[in-house]
Coordinates of C-alpha atoms and ligand atoms in Angstrom, one line a residue:
X1 CA 0.0 0.0 0.0
X2 CA 1.4 3.4 -1.0
X3 CA 1.9 5.9 1.8
X4 CA 1.6 9.0 -0.3
X5 CA -1.4 9.9 -2.4
X6 CA -3.4 12.8 -3.9
X7 CA -6.4 14.6 -2.3
X8 CA -8.4 17.7 -3.0
X9 CA -7.8 19.8 0.1
X10 CA -9.7 23.0 1.1
X11 CA -7.4 25.3 3.1
X12 CA -7.6 28.8 4.6
X13 CA -5.8 31.2 2.2
X14 CA -6.0 34.9 3.4
X15 CA -9.2 34.2 5.3
X16 CA -10.9 32.4 2.4
X17 CA -11.4 28.7 1.6
X18 CA -9.3 27.6 -1.3
X19 CA -9.2 24.1 -2.9
X20 CA -6.2 22.5 -4.5
X21 CA -4.7 19.0 -5.0
X22 CA -2.2 18.1 -2.3
X23 CA -0.1 15.1 -1.5
X24 CA -1.2 13.4 1.8
X25 CA 0.1 10.4 3.7
X26 CA -1.9 7.9 5.8
X27 CA -0.6 9.6 8.9
X28 CA -2.4 12.8 7.9
X29 CA -5.9 11.1 7.9
X30 CA -8.3 11.3 10.9
X31 CA -8.1 8.5 13.5
X32 CA -11.4 6.8 12.6
X33 CA -11.7 3.0 12.8
X34 CA -12.1 2.0 9.1
X35 CA -9.5 2.8 6.4
X36 CA -11.1 2.8 2.9
X37 CA -9.3 2.9 -0.5
X38 CA -11.5 5.1 -2.6
X39 CA -12.0 4.4 -6.3
X40 CA -14.7 7.0 -7.1
X41 CA -16.4 10.0 -5.7
X42 CA -18.9 12.3 -7.3
X43 CA -19.9 16.0 -7.9
X44 CA -22.9 17.4 -6.2
X45 CA -24.2 21.0 -5.9
X46 CA -22.8 21.1 -2.4
X47 CA -19.4 20.0 -3.7
X48 CA -19.6 22.9 -6.1
X49 CA -20.1 25.4 -3.2
X50 CA -17.2 23.8 -1.2
X51 CA -14.6 23.6 -4.0
X52 CA -15.4 27.1 -5.5
X53 CA -15.4 28.7 -2.0
X54 CA -18.8 30.2 -2.9
X55 CA -20.5 28.5 0.1
X56 CA -19.1 27.9 3.6
X57 CA -19.6 24.1 3.5
X58 CA -16.4 23.1 5.5
X59 CA -16.9 23.9 9.2
X60 CA -13.2 23.6 9.8
X61 CA -10.1 23.8 7.7
X62 CA -8.1 22.1 6.3
X63 CA -10.8 19.8 4.9
X64 CA -10.7 17.1 2.3
X65 CA -13.7 17.8 -0.1
X66 CA -16.2 15.3 -1.5
X67 CA -19.5 14.5 0.2
X68 CA -19.6 11.0 -1.4
X69 CA -17.2 8.1 -1.7
X70 CA -17.1 4.5 -2.9
X71 CA -14.3 2.0 -2.3
X72 CA -13.0 -1.0 -0.5
X73 CA -12.2 -1.5 3.2
X74 CA -8.4 -1.9 3.6
X75 CA -8.2 -2.1 7.5
X76 CA -10.9 -2.1 10.2
X77 CA -10.8 -1.8 14.0
X78 CA -14.5 -2.3 14.0
X79 CA -16.4 -5.6 14.0
X80 CA -18.9 -4.2 11.6
X81 CA -16.4 -4.2 8.7
X82 CA -13.5 -6.2 7.4
X83 CA -10.8 -5.8 4.7
X84 CA -12.3 -6.4 1.2
X85 CA -15.8 -5.1 2.0
X86 CA -17.2 -2.8 -0.7
X87 CA -18.7 0.3 0.8
X88 CA -20.2 3.7 0.0
X89 CA -20.7 6.9 2.1
X90 CA -23.2 9.6 1.3
X91 CA -23.2 12.7 3.5
X92 CA -22.8 12.2 7.2
X93 CA -20.9 15.5 7.3
X94 CA -18.2 14.5 4.8
X95 CA -16.6 17.8 3.5
X96 CA -18.3 19.6 6.3
X97 CA -17.1 18.2 9.7
X98 CA -15.5 15.0 8.4
X99 CA -12.8 14.6 5.7
X100 CA -14.4 13.5 2.5
X101 CA -14.1 11.4 -0.7
X102 CA -11.8 13.4 -2.9
X103 CA -8.8 11.3 -1.7
X104 CA -7.3 8.0 -2.6
X105 CA -7.6 6.9 1.1
X106 CA -9.8 8.0 3.9
X107 CA -10.5 6.9 7.5
X108 CA -14.3 6.7 8.3
X109 CA -16.4 6.1 11.3
X110 CA -17.9 2.6 11.0
X111 CA -21.5 3.8 11.5
X112 CA -21.2 6.1 8.4
X113 CA -20.5 3.3 6.0
X114 CA -23.2 1.6 3.9
X115 CA -22.6 -1.8 2.1
X116 CA -22.4 -1.3 -1.6
X117 CA -25.5 -3.0 -3.1
X118 CA -24.6 -6.0 -5.3
X119 CA -26.6 -4.3 -8.1
X120 CA -24.0 -1.6 -8.6
X121 CA -20.3 -1.2 -9.3
X122 CA -18.5 1.5 -7.3
X123 CA -18.6 3.7 -10.4
X124 CA -22.3 3.2 -10.8
X125 CA -22.9 3.9 -7.1
X126 CA -21.1 7.3 -7.5
X127 CA -23.1 8.0 -10.7
X128 CA -26.0 7.8 -8.3
X129 CA -24.2 9.6 -5.4
X130 CA -25.8 11.9 -3.0
X131 CA -28.0 13.4 -5.7
X132 CA -29.4 10.1 -6.8
X133 CA -29.8 8.7 -3.3
X134 CA -31.7 11.9 -2.4
X135 CA -33.9 11.4 -5.4
X136 CA -34.7 8.0 -4.1
X137 CA -35.4 9.4 -0.6
X138 CA -37.8 11.9 -2.3
X139 CA -39.7 9.1 -4.2
X140 CA -40.0 7.1 -1.0
X141 CA -41.3 10.2 0.8
X142 CA -44.0 10.7 -1.9
X143 CA -45.0 7.0 -1.9
X144 CA -45.1 6.9 1.9
X145 CA -47.5 10.0 1.8
X146 CA -49.5 7.8 -0.5
X147 CA -51.3 10.3 -2.5
X148 CA -49.7 10.3 -5.9
X149 CA -51.5 8.3 -8.5
X150 CA -49.9 5.9 -10.9
X151 CA -52.3 6.7 -13.7
X152 CA -53.6 10.1 -14.8
X153 CA -52.2 12.9 -12.7
X154 CA -48.8 14.2 -13.6
X155 CA -45.8 14.0 -11.2
X156 CA -43.6 17.1 -11.6
X157 CA -39.8 17.2 -11.3
X158 CA -38.1 20.6 -11.1
X159 CA -34.5 21.2 -11.9
X160 CA -35.0 18.2 -14.0
X161 CA -31.8 18.2 -16.0
X162 CA -29.7 18.4 -12.9
X163 CA -28.4 15.5 -10.7
X164 CA -31.4 15.1 -8.3
X165 CA -33.8 15.9 -11.1
X166 CA -32.4 13.4 -13.7
X167 CA -32.5 10.4 -11.3
X168 CA -35.9 11.5 -10.0
X169 CA -37.3 11.5 -13.6
X170 CA -35.8 8.0 -14.3
X171 CA -37.0 6.5 -11.0
X172 CA -40.6 7.9 -11.2
X173 CA -41.0 6.9 -14.9
X174 CA -39.7 3.4 -14.1
X175 CA -42.3 3.1 -11.3
X176 CA -45.1 3.9 -13.7
X177 CA -45.8 7.6 -13.0
X178 CA -46.6 10.2 -15.7
X179 CA -43.6 12.5 -15.3
X180 CA -43.5 16.1 -16.3
X181 CA -40.0 17.8 -16.3
X182 CA -39.4 21.4 -15.5
X183 CA -36.2 22.7 -17.0
X184 CA -34.6 25.9 -18.1
X185 CA -32.7 24.1 -20.8
X186 CA -34.9 23.3 -23.9
X187 CA -31.9 21.5 -25.4
X188 CA -32.2 18.9 -22.6
X189 CA -35.8 17.7 -23.7
X190 CA -34.5 14.8 -25.8
X191 CA -32.3 13.7 -22.9
X192 CA -35.1 14.0 -20.4
X193 CA -37.5 12.1 -22.8
X194 CA -35.1 9.2 -22.9
X195 CA -35.1 9.2 -19.0
X196 CA -38.9 8.9 -19.1
X197 CA -40.3 12.5 -19.1
X198 CA -43.5 12.7 -21.1
X199 CA -44.1 16.5 -20.9
X200 CA -42.2 19.7 -20.2
X201 CA -42.7 23.0 -18.4
X202 CA -40.3 25.9 -18.9
X203 CA -38.8 26.7 -15.5
X204 CA -39.5 30.4 -16.1
X205 CA -43.3 29.5 -16.0
X206 CA -42.8 28.4 -12.4
X207 CA -40.4 31.1 -11.2
X208 CA -42.7 34.1 -11.4
X209 CA -44.6 35.0 -8.2
X210 CA -48.3 33.9 -8.6
X211 CA -51.4 33.2 -6.5
X212 CA -51.4 31.1 -3.4
X213 CA -54.0 28.6 -4.9
X214 CA -53.7 28.0 -8.6
X215 CA -55.2 25.5 -11.0
X216 CA -54.6 22.0 -9.6
X217 CA -52.3 20.0 -11.8
X218 CA -49.6 17.9 -10.0
X219 CA -50.4 14.7 -8.2
X220 CA -47.0 14.9 -6.6
X221 CA -43.6 16.6 -7.2
X222 CA -39.9 16.4 -6.4
X223 CA -38.5 19.9 -6.0
X224 CA -34.7 20.7 -5.9
X225 CA -35.2 24.4 -6.7
X226 CA -37.0 26.0 -3.7
X227 CA -38.0 29.7 -3.5
X228 CA -40.9 30.9 -5.8
X229 CA -40.7 27.7 -7.8
X230 CA -41.6 25.6 -4.8
X231 CA -44.3 28.1 -3.8
X232 CA -45.9 27.7 -7.2
X233 CA -45.6 23.9 -7.2
X234 CA -47.4 23.8 -3.8
X235 CA -50.1 26.1 -5.2
X236 CA -50.6 23.9 -8.2
X237 CA -50.7 20.5 -6.4
X238 CA -54.0 18.6 -6.3
X239 CA -56.0 18.0 -3.2
X240 CA -54.1 15.4 -1.1
X241 CA -50.9 15.5 -3.2
X242 CA -47.4 15.7 -1.8
X243 CA -44.3 17.7 -2.7
X244 CA -40.9 16.4 -1.7
X245 CA -38.6 19.4 -1.2
X246 CA -34.8 18.8 -1.1
X247 CA -33.0 21.7 -2.7
X248 CA -32.4 25.4 -3.1
X249 CA -30.8 25.8 -6.6
X250 CA -33.2 28.7 -7.1
X251 CA -33.0 30.1 -3.6
X252 CA -33.5 29.2 0.1
X253 CA -36.6 31.3 0.6
X254 CA -40.2 30.1 0.4
X255 CA -42.6 32.9 -0.4
X256 CA -45.8 30.8 0.1
X257 CA -48.9 30.7 2.2
X258 CA -50.5 27.9 4.3
X259 CA -53.5 27.7 1.9
X260 CA -52.5 24.7 -0.1
X261 CA -51.9 22.8 3.1
X262 CA -55.0 23.8 5.0
X263 CA -57.5 23.9 2.1
X264 CA -56.1 21.1 -0.1
X265 CA -54.4 18.8 2.4
X266 CA -51.2 19.2 0.4
X267 CA -48.1 17.9 2.2
X268 CA -44.7 19.6 2.1
X269 CA -42.3 16.7 2.7
X270 CA -38.8 17.9 3.7
X271 CA -36.0 15.6 2.6
X272 CA -32.5 15.6 4.1
X273 CA -29.9 13.1 2.9
X274 CA -26.9 14.1 5.1
X275 CA -28.1 12.8 8.5
X276 CA -30.8 10.4 7.2
X277 CA -30.9 7.3 9.5
X278 CA -29.6 3.9 8.3
X279 CA -33.0 2.4 7.6
X280 CA -34.0 5.3 5.3
X281 CA -30.7 4.9 3.4
X282 CA -31.2 1.2 3.0
X283 CA -34.7 1.7 1.7
X284 CA -33.4 4.4 -0.8
X285 CA -30.6 2.1 -2.1
X286 CA -33.1 -0.8 -2.4
X287 CA -35.4 1.4 -4.5
X288 CA -32.5 2.4 -6.7
X289 CA -31.4 -1.3 -7.1
X290 CA -35.0 -2.2 -8.0
X291 CA -36.0 0.7 -10.3
X292 CA -33.0 2.4 -11.8
X293 CA -32.1 1.2 -15.3
X294 CA -28.3 0.9 -15.7
X295 CA -28.3 2.0 -19.3
X296 CA -30.2 5.2 -18.4
X297 CA -27.8 5.7 -15.5
X298 CA -24.9 5.5 -17.9
X299 CA -26.6 7.9 -20.3
X300 CA -26.9 10.6 -17.6
X301 CA -23.3 10.2 -16.3
X302 CA -19.9 11.6 -17.3
X303 CA -16.6 10.5 -15.6
X304 CA -14.0 13.2 -14.9
X305 CA -10.6 13.2 -13.1
X306 CA -10.0 15.0 -9.7
X307 CA -8.0 17.7 -11.5
X308 CA -11.2 18.9 -13.3
X309 CA -13.0 19.7 -10.0
X310 CA -12.4 23.5 -10.0
X311 CA -14.0 23.8 -13.5
X312 CA -16.8 21.4 -12.7
X313 CA -17.6 23.3 -9.4
X314 CA -18.2 26.5 -11.4
X315 CA -20.3 24.6 -14.0
X316 CA -22.6 23.0 -11.5
X317 CA -23.2 26.3 -9.7
X318 CA -24.0 27.9 -13.0
X319 CA -26.6 25.1 -13.8
X320 CA -24.5 23.9 -16.7
X321 CA -24.0 20.3 -15.6
X322 CA -26.4 17.8 -17.1
X323 CA -27.2 14.7 -15.1
X324 CA -24.4 13.3 -12.9
X325 CA -20.6 13.6 -12.8
X326 CA -18.5 10.8 -11.3
X327 CA -15.0 11.7 -10.1
X328 CA -12.4 9.0 -10.7
X329 CA -9.9 9.1 -7.9
X330 CA -6.4 9.0 -9.3
X331 CA -2.9 9.6 -8.0
Ligands
LIG401 N1 -31.6 17.9 1.0 C1 -30.5 17.2 0.7 O1 -30.0 16.3 1.4 C2 -29.9 17.4 -0.7 C3 -29.2 16.4 -1.3 C4 -28.8 16.6 -2.6 C5 -29.0 17.8 -3.2 N2 -29.6 18.8 -2.5 C6 -29.9 20.1 -3.2 O2 -30.6 19.9 -4.3 C7 -30.3 20.9 -5.3 C8 -29.9 20.2 -6.6 O3 -28.7 19.5 -6.4 P1 -28.0 18.8 -7.7 O4 -26.8 18.1 -7.2 O5 -29.0 18.0 -8.4 O6 -27.6 20.1 -8.5 P2 -27.6 20.3 -10.1 O7 -27.1 19.1 -10.8 O8 -26.9 21.6 -10.3 O9 -29.1 20.5 -10.4 C9 -29.8 21.7 -10.1 C10 -30.7 22.0 -11.2 O10 -31.6 23.1 -10.8 C11 -31.9 23.9 -11.9 N3 -31.5 25.3 -11.5 C12 -30.3 25.8 -11.3 N4 -30.3 27.1 -11.0 C13 -31.7 27.4 -11.0 C14 -32.4 28.7 -10.8 N5 -31.7 29.8 -10.5 N6 -33.7 28.6 -10.8 C15 -34.4 27.5 -11.2 N7 -33.8 26.3 -11.4 C16 -32.4 26.3 -11.3 C17 -31.2 23.4 -13.1 O11 -32.0 22.5 -13.8 P3 -32.5 22.8 -15.3 O12 -31.3 23.2 -16.1 O13 -33.2 21.5 -15.7 O14 -33.5 23.9 -15.2 C18 -30.0 22.6 -12.5 O15 -29.6 21.6 -13.3 C19 -29.2 21.7 -4.7 O16 -29.8 22.9 -4.1 C20 -28.6 20.8 -3.6 O17 -28.0 21.6 -2.6 C21 -30.1 18.6 -1.3

């Protein structure tokens, strides 16, 4: 086992977080019980904020970036894991309070590891990554609420061409729902049709402020945009429908009223992936294993080296990334 390897490290430079590739040794890693050799990580919106320095994601510096990782256990002081186990980590404070996945090796708390489902290779698991696993949490939240219909009513996905959006479209369509995609990129319609979207809404149509109760259209929705878009989606959801809200790509505010909730029994279902308990994670990965078509997953994925992260961080924050980006860990 090599003792020196590359990692994308975020450091304090003149009072600002700055990311660059550094050489680390095993002695630099935190003293957690499981040493993992990482083959792949991924790019998520939050990684874009952390790597570009445009969002204060790391709560202490220096910090190794990357909220996701997939790899193989090399050494374990925990009974839960042994050398050779294939594992993934999504969230659990990686890149915030815990060193993350943009590194050839990382030491991880045993309770933060999830067994890689047999259905996926490490690369596929990172093509899913936090964005895809969050999409699965959203679909489970909607189905648990129980008020989206398989036939008839449309299920809306906002931010559809992004990571959470792409996997949500593919999962919902595979499960028999009539999926409408909201996107600001008309050139992504063919891509989204292949994933299973059957109709489109221009994202501008949802981003203007409008009335608190509008014409009922959506049987359910997955929203990764927030702000006025989420307010309009709630106002257009049918009696008894549910909206799973997980993101803020359009803003963290929510200029809405209680009317859809108290007059139409509409549920606003908050979804967090970072601290989700193990049982919710297992259910999400089970749903992905059952419902996500591997060919569609490949169609929505590009693979990039760690050195491309600064460019990719700017791209994802500018809404220019389509689908999912896997980061191949090298060096
Ligand atoms: N709650 C959680 O645990 C959790 C987990 C994962 C992600 N998230 C959040 O979910 C959001 C999406 O993450 P992601 O990784 O999927 O990012 P992403 O790949 O960048 O997708 C975001 C999509 O939102 C749309 N968008 C971007 N800027 C917008 C704007 N100003 N107004 C309206 N739409 C806009 C774009 O879709 P179109 O081009 O199709 O319009 C973009 O592709 C982020 O806010 C992220 O922080 C939360």
